[in-house]
Amino acid sequence: MVSGAMNGCLCLMVVPGFVRLPSARQLTVQMMQNPQILAALQERLDGLVGSPSGYMESLPKVVKRRVNALKNLQVKCAHIEAKFYEEVHELERKYAALYQPLFDKRSDIVKAAYEPTEEECEWKADEEEELTEEMKEKAKVEEEKKDEEKEDPKGVPEFWLTVFKNVDLLSDMLQEHDEPILKHLQDIKVKFSDPGQPMSFSLEFNFEPNEFFTNTLLTKTYKMRSEPDENDPFSFDGPEIMGCTGCTIDWTKGKNITLKTIKKKQKHKGRGTVRTVTKTVPNDSFFNFFTPPDVPESGDLDEDSEAVLAADFEIGHFIRERIVPRAVLYFTGEAIEDDDDDYDEEGEEADDEVRP
């Protein structure tokens, strides 16, 4: 019996007395193992990207006119959808005012401005339901013993720093020299634009007094637009972030971690002497988040700036939509597990064996 792909050809499986054609699955596996076939397939697919099917061109003129009417209706739908998102923004503003007292109380607990009552602290976790009264009492004694051995910490130490370290999107931005500063972060708030003003939202990072900068508030504002592009109305897919502005951080002398000093040796072209010069260059830091690239009025950006802004917009939106409303769950790690549940495993283990 002969099977498999040889010299770029798909071969039949030969048995004395009859010829059996390979199954569709076997053919697919053989094709996917052949680099020549894969290259030809990729070339064909590349040629199809963005190319019209020809169906529209084949339609009678009277039908094309009707399709144009349908497209005009679609443009009107896009404008209605834009108004819908404007009202959603108004609704977000309304409910933000309802959430804020709870977020303020959260902040007070974290920074030890308020000590919750026994009733507020009571929480029945699922695993506790299976514990006997004797086990619960033993666990309580052990916990009290541990508390006696430690100093009584105030509030919830390193709350926001822990949140940041638990979220990949944010931990990727963190540097070791950022952590001592973020230990002083007491709260993050979301503020929406006032009624009648252009759509926007601001992230407010509240810090306790610290040795690194004199600011107690660092802000980042994202400007939004809910309006179809006149030149491409069909691309509208909800509000867009059009740009963002940060703030000036008033660093204490010698504490600006967004800059670093390096020493370079320079050789004189004529005399051949060497001197050492000191230069100040940008340094990786989470706090670069507050100095995003400027977006020119033309909207034209180089690839690097576009990539930085795209990542910045994603982070800002994530902090607003997920981190601020569910901070305690990111602190405990429960929200991370929920986020993981939103994703399915893609792909299966390939079975490379070709069976007759």
Short mmCIF file of C-alpha atoms in Angstrom, two decimals:
data_model
loop_
_atom_site.label_atom_id
_atom_site.label_comp_id
_atom_site.label_asym_id
_atom_site.label_seq_id
_atom_site.Cartn_x
_atom_site.Cartn_y
_atom_site.Cartn_z
CA MET A 1 0.00 0.00 0.00
CA VAL A 2 1.26 3.49 -0.88
CA SER A 3 -0.12 6.61 0.76
CA GLY A 4 0.79 10.24 1.42
CA ALA A 5 2.04 13.14 -0.67
CA MET A 6 5.16 12.56 -2.71
CA ASN A 7 7.01 15.11 -4.85
CA GLY A 8 4.19 17.58 -4.48
CA CYS A 9 1.53 15.16 -5.79
CA LEU A 10 -1.43 13.67 -3.99
CA CYS A 11 -1.10 9.90 -4.39
CA LEU A 12 -3.77 7.23 -4.48
CA MET A 13 -3.67 4.36 -2.02
CA VAL A 14 -3.17 1.22 -4.10
CA VAL A 15 -4.28 -2.25 -3.05
CA PRO A 16 -3.97 -5.20 -5.44
CA GLY A 17 -7.25 -5.69 -7.24
CA PHE A 18 -8.80 -2.25 -6.68
CA VAL A 19 -8.07 1.42 -6.22
CA ARG A 20 -9.55 3.24 -3.23
CA LEU A 21 -9.73 7.02 -3.32
CA PRO A 22 -8.53 8.86 -0.20
CA SER A 23 -11.20 10.40 2.02
CA ALA A 24 -11.87 14.14 2.07
CA ARG A 25 -10.19 14.36 5.48
CA GLN A 26 -7.07 12.61 4.23
CA LEU A 27 -6.92 14.88 1.19
CA THR A 28 -7.19 17.96 3.42
CA VAL A 29 -4.42 16.75 5.73
CA GLN A 30 -2.17 15.98 2.74
CA MET A 31 -2.82 19.39 1.21
CA MET A 32 -2.09 21.20 4.47
CA GLN A 33 1.23 19.35 4.69
CA ASN A 34 2.30 20.36 1.19
CA PRO A 35 4.09 23.77 1.11
CA GLN A 36 3.57 24.22 -2.62
CA ILE A 37 -0.18 23.81 -2.32
CA LEU A 38 -0.31 26.10 0.73
CA ALA A 39 1.65 28.80 -1.11
CA ALA A 40 -0.64 28.59 -4.15
CA LEU A 41 -3.72 28.74 -1.92
CA GLN A 42 -2.40 31.77 -0.05
CA GLU A 43 -1.62 33.54 -3.34
CA ARG A 44 -5.16 32.87 -4.53
CA LEU A 45 -6.66 34.17 -1.26
CA ASP A 46 -4.49 37.30 -1.34
CA GLY A 47 -5.80 38.02 -4.82
CA LEU A 48 -9.39 37.80 -3.58
CA VAL A 49 -8.98 40.28 -0.70
CA GLY A 50 -10.90 43.44 -1.47
CA SER A 51 -11.93 42.27 -4.93
CA PRO A 52 -15.62 42.46 -5.85
CA SER A 53 -17.48 39.28 -6.66
CA GLY A 54 -18.84 40.74 -9.89
CA TYR A 55 -22.40 40.09 -8.81
CA MET A 56 -23.31 43.77 -8.39
CA GLU A 57 -21.92 44.61 -11.83
CA SER A 58 -24.09 41.90 -13.36
CA LEU A 59 -27.34 43.33 -11.98
CA PRO A 60 -29.73 45.18 -14.32
CA LYS A 61 -29.67 48.97 -14.02
CA VAL A 62 -33.14 49.11 -12.46
CA VAL A 63 -32.03 46.74 -9.67
CA LYS A 64 -28.85 48.76 -9.06
CA ARG A 65 -31.05 51.85 -8.55
CA ARG A 66 -33.00 50.02 -5.87
CA VAL A 67 -29.79 48.87 -4.18
CA ASN A 68 -28.68 52.52 -4.08
CA ALA A 69 -31.96 53.33 -2.33
CA LEU A 70 -31.20 50.58 0.22
CA LYS A 71 -27.75 52.05 0.82
CA ASN A 72 -29.28 55.49 1.43
CA LEU A 73 -31.57 53.89 3.99
CA GLN A 74 -28.50 52.32 5.61
CA VAL A 75 -26.86 55.75 5.93
CA LYS A 76 -29.97 57.00 7.74
CA CYS A 77 -29.75 53.95 10.03
CA ALA A 78 -26.15 54.88 10.86
CA HIS A 79 -27.23 58.40 11.88
CA ILE A 80 -30.02 56.99 14.07
CA GLU A 81 -27.51 54.59 15.65
CA ALA A 82 -25.22 57.54 16.38
CA LYS A 83 -28.06 59.29 18.23
CA PHE A 84 -28.72 56.06 20.13
CA TYR A 85 -25.14 56.05 21.44
CA GLU A 86 -25.43 59.71 22.41
CA GLU A 87 -28.43 58.80 24.57
CA VAL A 88 -26.51 55.82 26.00
CA HIS A 89 -23.81 58.29 27.02
CA GLU A 90 -26.47 60.40 28.78
CA LEU A 91 -27.72 57.27 30.52
CA GLU A 92 -24.18 56.41 31.62
CA ARG A 93 -23.86 59.87 33.11
CA LYS A 94 -27.14 59.43 35.01
CA TYR A 95 -26.17 56.06 36.49
CA ALA A 96 -22.62 57.21 37.23
CA ALA A 97 -24.17 59.58 39.77
CA LEU A 98 -25.96 56.60 41.39
CA TYR A 99 -22.82 54.47 41.52
CA GLN A 100 -20.58 57.23 42.87
CA PRO A 101 -21.68 57.13 46.56
CA LEU A 102 -20.80 53.41 46.59
CA PHE A 103 -17.46 54.05 44.92
CA ASP A 104 -16.77 56.86 47.42
CA LYS A 105 -17.45 54.49 50.30
CA ARG A 106 -15.14 51.92 48.66
CA SER A 107 -12.44 54.58 48.53
CA ASP A 108 -12.98 55.49 52.18
CA ILE A 109 -12.57 51.85 53.23
CA VAL A 110 -9.44 51.38 51.11
CA LYS A 111 -7.70 54.47 52.52
CA ALA A 112 -8.92 53.84 56.09
CA ALA A 113 -11.17 56.89 56.23
CA TYR A 114 -14.09 54.61 57.18
CA GLU A 115 -14.18 51.34 59.13
CA PRO A 116 -17.03 49.10 57.93
CA THR A 117 -19.40 47.63 60.49
CA GLU A 118 -19.59 43.93 61.38
CA GLU A 119 -22.76 43.67 59.32
CA GLU A 120 -21.08 45.28 56.28
CA CYS A 121 -18.14 42.89 56.61
CA GLU A 122 -20.20 39.72 56.84
CA TRP A 123 -19.71 37.61 53.71
CA LYS A 124 -20.72 34.01 53.25
CA ALA A 125 -18.42 32.41 50.69
CA ASP A 126 -19.56 29.23 48.95
CA GLU A 127 -16.95 27.01 50.60
CA GLU A 128 -18.07 28.15 54.07
CA GLU A 129 -21.46 26.53 53.54
CA GLU A 130 -19.82 23.10 53.79
CA LEU A 131 -17.89 23.88 56.99
CA THR A 132 -19.16 22.61 60.32
CA GLU A 133 -19.59 25.02 63.21
CA GLU A 134 -16.56 23.46 64.91
CA MET A 135 -14.37 24.03 61.83
CA LYS A 136 -15.62 27.61 61.49
CA GLU A 137 -14.75 28.33 65.12
CA LYS A 138 -11.29 26.81 64.70
CA ALA A 139 -10.68 28.88 61.56
CA LYS A 140 -11.82 32.02 63.40
CA VAL A 141 -9.39 31.38 66.27
CA GLU A 142 -6.52 30.81 63.84
CA GLU A 143 -7.36 34.01 61.97
CA GLU A 144 -7.51 36.03 65.21
CA LYS A 145 -4.16 34.55 66.26
CA LYS A 146 -2.56 35.63 62.98
CA ASP A 147 -4.03 39.14 63.37
CA GLU A 148 -2.52 39.42 66.86
CA GLU A 149 0.93 38.53 65.50
CA LYS A 150 0.80 41.28 62.87
CA GLU A 151 0.58 45.02 63.08
CA ASP A 152 -2.90 46.35 62.44
CA PRO A 153 -2.79 47.64 58.85
CA LYS A 154 -4.93 50.61 57.88
CA GLY A 155 -7.58 50.24 55.21
CA VAL A 156 -6.67 47.86 52.36
CA PRO A 157 -2.93 48.29 51.69
CA GLU A 158 -1.75 48.38 48.07
CA PHE A 159 -5.32 47.94 46.81
CA TRP A 160 -4.93 49.61 43.41
CA LEU A 161 -1.36 48.40 42.91
CA THR A 162 -2.61 44.83 43.38
CA VAL A 163 -5.43 45.46 40.91
CA PHE A 164 -2.92 46.69 38.34
CA LYS A 165 -0.60 43.72 38.90
CA ASN A 166 -3.49 41.27 38.53
CA VAL A 167 -4.55 42.59 35.10
CA ASP A 168 -2.28 41.70 32.19
CA LEU A 169 -3.19 44.81 30.20
CA LEU A 170 -2.01 47.02 33.06
CA SER A 171 0.79 44.88 34.50
CA ASP A 172 2.52 45.00 31.11
CA MET A 173 2.86 48.76 31.61
CA LEU A 174 4.23 48.53 35.14
CA GLN A 175 7.91 48.84 35.86
CA GLU A 176 9.52 48.01 39.18
CA HIS A 177 10.15 51.70 39.83
CA ASP A 178 6.41 52.45 39.36
CA GLU A 179 5.29 50.26 42.24
CA PRO A 180 6.42 52.43 45.19
CA ILE A 181 4.43 55.32 43.67
CA LEU A 182 1.29 53.32 42.95
CA LYS A 183 1.20 52.24 46.59
CA HIS A 184 0.04 55.82 47.20
CA LEU A 185 -2.87 55.58 44.71
CA GLN A 186 -6.07 55.85 46.72
CA ASP A 187 -8.82 55.93 44.12
CA ILE A 188 -9.66 56.06 40.41
CA LYS A 189 -12.82 57.87 39.33
CA VAL A 190 -14.60 58.21 35.99
CA LYS A 191 -16.12 61.59 35.16
CA PHE A 192 -18.37 62.14 32.13
CA SER A 193 -18.74 65.36 30.16
CA ASP A 194 -21.50 67.74 31.22
CA PRO A 195 -24.87 67.70 29.44
CA GLY A 196 -24.77 69.55 26.14
CA GLN A 197 -20.97 69.26 25.90
CA PRO A 198 -19.11 67.09 23.36
CA MET A 199 -18.87 63.45 24.42
CA SER A 200 -15.87 62.69 26.60
CA PHE A 201 -14.85 60.96 29.81
CA SER A 202 -12.00 61.56 32.24
CA LEU A 203 -10.08 59.19 34.45
CA GLU A 204 -9.07 60.77 37.76
CA PHE A 205 -6.23 59.13 39.70
CA ASN A 206 -6.25 60.32 43.32
CA PHE A 207 -2.99 60.04 45.27
CA GLU A 208 -2.17 60.63 48.89
CA PRO A 209 0.73 63.02 49.54
CA ASN A 210 3.98 61.32 48.60
CA GLU A 211 7.69 61.96 48.03
CA PHE A 212 7.53 61.52 44.24
CA PHE A 213 5.32 64.40 43.02
CA THR A 214 3.29 67.21 44.48
CA ASN A 215 0.07 66.40 42.57
CA THR A 216 -2.72 64.72 44.47
CA LEU A 217 -4.75 64.32 41.27
CA LEU A 218 -3.60 63.04 37.86
CA THR A 219 -6.12 63.12 35.00
CA LYS A 220 -6.54 61.66 31.52
CA THR A 221 -9.40 62.84 29.28
CA TYR A 222 -10.68 60.97 26.23
CA LYS A 223 -12.63 62.89 23.59
CA MET A 224 -15.29 60.89 21.77
CA ARG A 225 -17.49 61.23 18.71
CA SER A 226 -20.72 59.46 17.87
CA GLU A 227 -21.18 60.51 14.27
CA PRO A 228 -20.83 58.61 10.99
CA ASP A 229 -17.97 59.69 8.73
CA GLU A 230 -19.40 61.59 5.77
CA ASN A 231 -16.93 59.89 3.44
CA ASP A 232 -17.49 56.40 4.85
CA PRO A 233 -20.78 56.25 6.79
CA PHE A 234 -20.99 52.45 6.61
CA SER A 235 -17.89 52.13 8.79
CA PHE A 236 -19.74 53.54 11.81
CA ASP A 237 -19.68 51.06 14.66
CA GLY A 238 -20.42 53.13 17.73
CA PRO A 239 -18.62 56.05 19.42
CA GLU A 240 -14.98 56.59 18.50
CA ILE A 241 -12.25 58.00 20.71
CA MET A 242 -10.88 60.91 18.70
CA GLY A 243 -8.02 61.90 20.96
CA CYS A 244 -6.87 62.20 24.53
CA THR A 245 -5.07 64.66 26.75
CA GLY A 246 -3.04 63.95 29.85
CA CYS A 247 -1.69 66.25 32.53
CA THR A 248 1.57 67.64 33.81
CA ILE A 249 3.14 65.70 36.67
CA ASP A 250 5.00 67.97 39.07
CA TRP A 251 7.85 65.64 39.94
CA THR A 252 9.96 66.19 43.01
CA LYS A 253 13.57 66.90 42.08
CA GLY A 254 15.39 63.67 41.29
CA LYS A 255 12.19 61.54 41.40
CA ASN A 256 11.02 61.73 37.77
CA ILE A 257 10.98 58.05 36.82
CA THR A 258 9.82 58.77 33.25
CA LEU A 259 13.36 59.96 32.51
CA LYS A 260 16.69 58.29 33.07
CA THR A 261 20.29 59.48 32.87
CA ILE A 262 22.77 57.58 30.76
CA LYS A 263 26.47 58.08 30.16
CA LYS A 264 27.97 57.84 26.68
CA LYS A 265 31.55 57.97 25.52
CA GLN A 266 32.39 60.26 22.60
CA LYS A 267 35.62 60.15 20.61
CA HIS A 268 37.01 63.37 19.07
CA LYS A 269 37.39 62.95 15.32
CA GLY A 270 40.65 64.88 15.08
CA ARG A 271 42.51 64.42 18.35
CA GLY A 272 41.23 60.96 19.14
CA THR A 273 40.53 61.90 22.74
CA VAL A 274 37.56 60.34 24.52
CA ARG A 275 35.12 62.12 26.78
CA THR A 276 32.09 60.95 28.76
CA VAL A 277 28.85 62.87 28.37
CA THR A 278 25.63 62.54 30.34
CA LYS A 279 22.27 62.46 28.56
CA THR A 280 18.70 62.38 29.80
CA VAL A 281 16.46 60.02 27.81
CA PRO A 282 12.87 58.72 28.14
CA ASN A 283 12.36 55.79 30.51
CA ASP A 284 9.65 53.11 30.46
CA SER A 285 7.02 53.81 33.09
CA PHE A 286 3.29 53.51 33.69
CA PHE A 287 3.27 57.27 34.24
CA ASN A 288 3.95 57.85 30.54
CA PHE A 289 0.22 57.10 30.32
CA PHE A 290 -0.37 60.74 31.27
CA THR A 291 1.61 62.11 28.30
CA PRO A 292 0.05 60.54 25.19
CA PRO A 293 1.14 61.55 21.67
CA ASP A 294 -0.58 64.63 20.29
CA VAL A 295 -3.07 64.00 17.49
CA PRO A 296 -2.61 66.62 14.73
CA GLU A 297 -5.70 68.33 13.33
CA SER A 298 -5.17 66.49 10.06
CA GLY A 299 -5.42 63.21 11.98
CA ASP A 300 -2.32 61.87 10.20
CA LEU A 301 -0.03 59.87 12.47
CA ASP A 302 3.03 57.72 11.88
CA GLU A 303 2.72 53.98 12.55
CA ASP A 304 4.42 54.12 15.95
CA SER A 305 2.15 56.92 17.20
CA GLU A 306 -0.93 55.10 15.87
CA ALA A 307 0.09 51.94 17.72
CA VAL A 308 0.70 53.88 20.95
CA LEU A 309 -2.66 55.65 20.71
CA ALA A 310 -4.54 52.44 19.86
CA ALA A 311 -3.08 50.77 22.96
CA ASP A 312 -3.78 53.89 25.02
CA PHE A 313 -7.44 53.97 23.94
CA GLU A 314 -7.84 50.29 24.77
CA ILE A 315 -6.38 50.80 28.24
CA GLY A 316 -8.47 53.90 28.95
CA HIS A 317 -11.66 52.17 27.85
CA PHE A 318 -10.82 49.06 29.92
CA ILE A 319 -10.18 51.11 33.06
CA ARG A 320 -13.48 52.92 32.58
CA GLU A 321 -15.61 49.89 31.65
CA ARG A 322 -14.12 47.14 33.80
CA ILE A 323 -11.54 48.21 36.38
CA VAL A 324 -13.36 51.07 38.11
CA PRO A 325 -16.78 49.36 38.38
CA ARG A 326 -15.36 45.99 39.52
CA ALA A 327 -12.11 46.92 41.27
CA VAL A 328 -12.51 44.62 44.29
CA LEU A 329 -13.03 41.60 42.02
CA TYR A 330 -9.79 42.35 40.18
CA PHE A 331 -8.11 42.77 43.58
CA THR A 332 -9.24 39.30 44.66
CA GLY A 333 -8.73 37.78 41.20
CA GLU A 334 -12.37 36.74 40.76
CA ALA A 335 -12.96 39.08 37.82
CA ILE A 336 -9.89 37.69 36.07
CA GLU A 337 -11.40 34.21 36.21
CA ASP A 338 -14.65 35.62 34.78
CA ASP A 339 -12.70 37.30 31.96
CA ASP A 340 -10.99 34.00 31.16
CA ASP A 341 -14.40 32.31 30.95
CA ASP A 342 -15.34 34.76 28.17
CA TYR A 343 -12.81 33.12 25.86
CA ASP A 344 -12.99 29.71 24.24
CA GLU A 345 -9.96 27.64 23.38
CA GLU A 346 -9.33 27.97 19.65
CA GLY A 347 -8.08 25.13 17.51
CA GLU A 348 -7.63 21.47 18.23
CA GLU A 349 -4.64 19.22 18.37
CA ALA A 350 -3.83 18.28 14.83
CA ASP A 351 -3.84 14.61 13.99
CA ASP A 352 -0.95 14.36 11.56
CA GLU A 353 -1.31 10.66 10.98
CA VAL A 354 -2.86 9.78 7.61
CA ARG A 355 -4.90 6.64 7.89
CA PRO A 356 -6.07 4.58 4.93
#
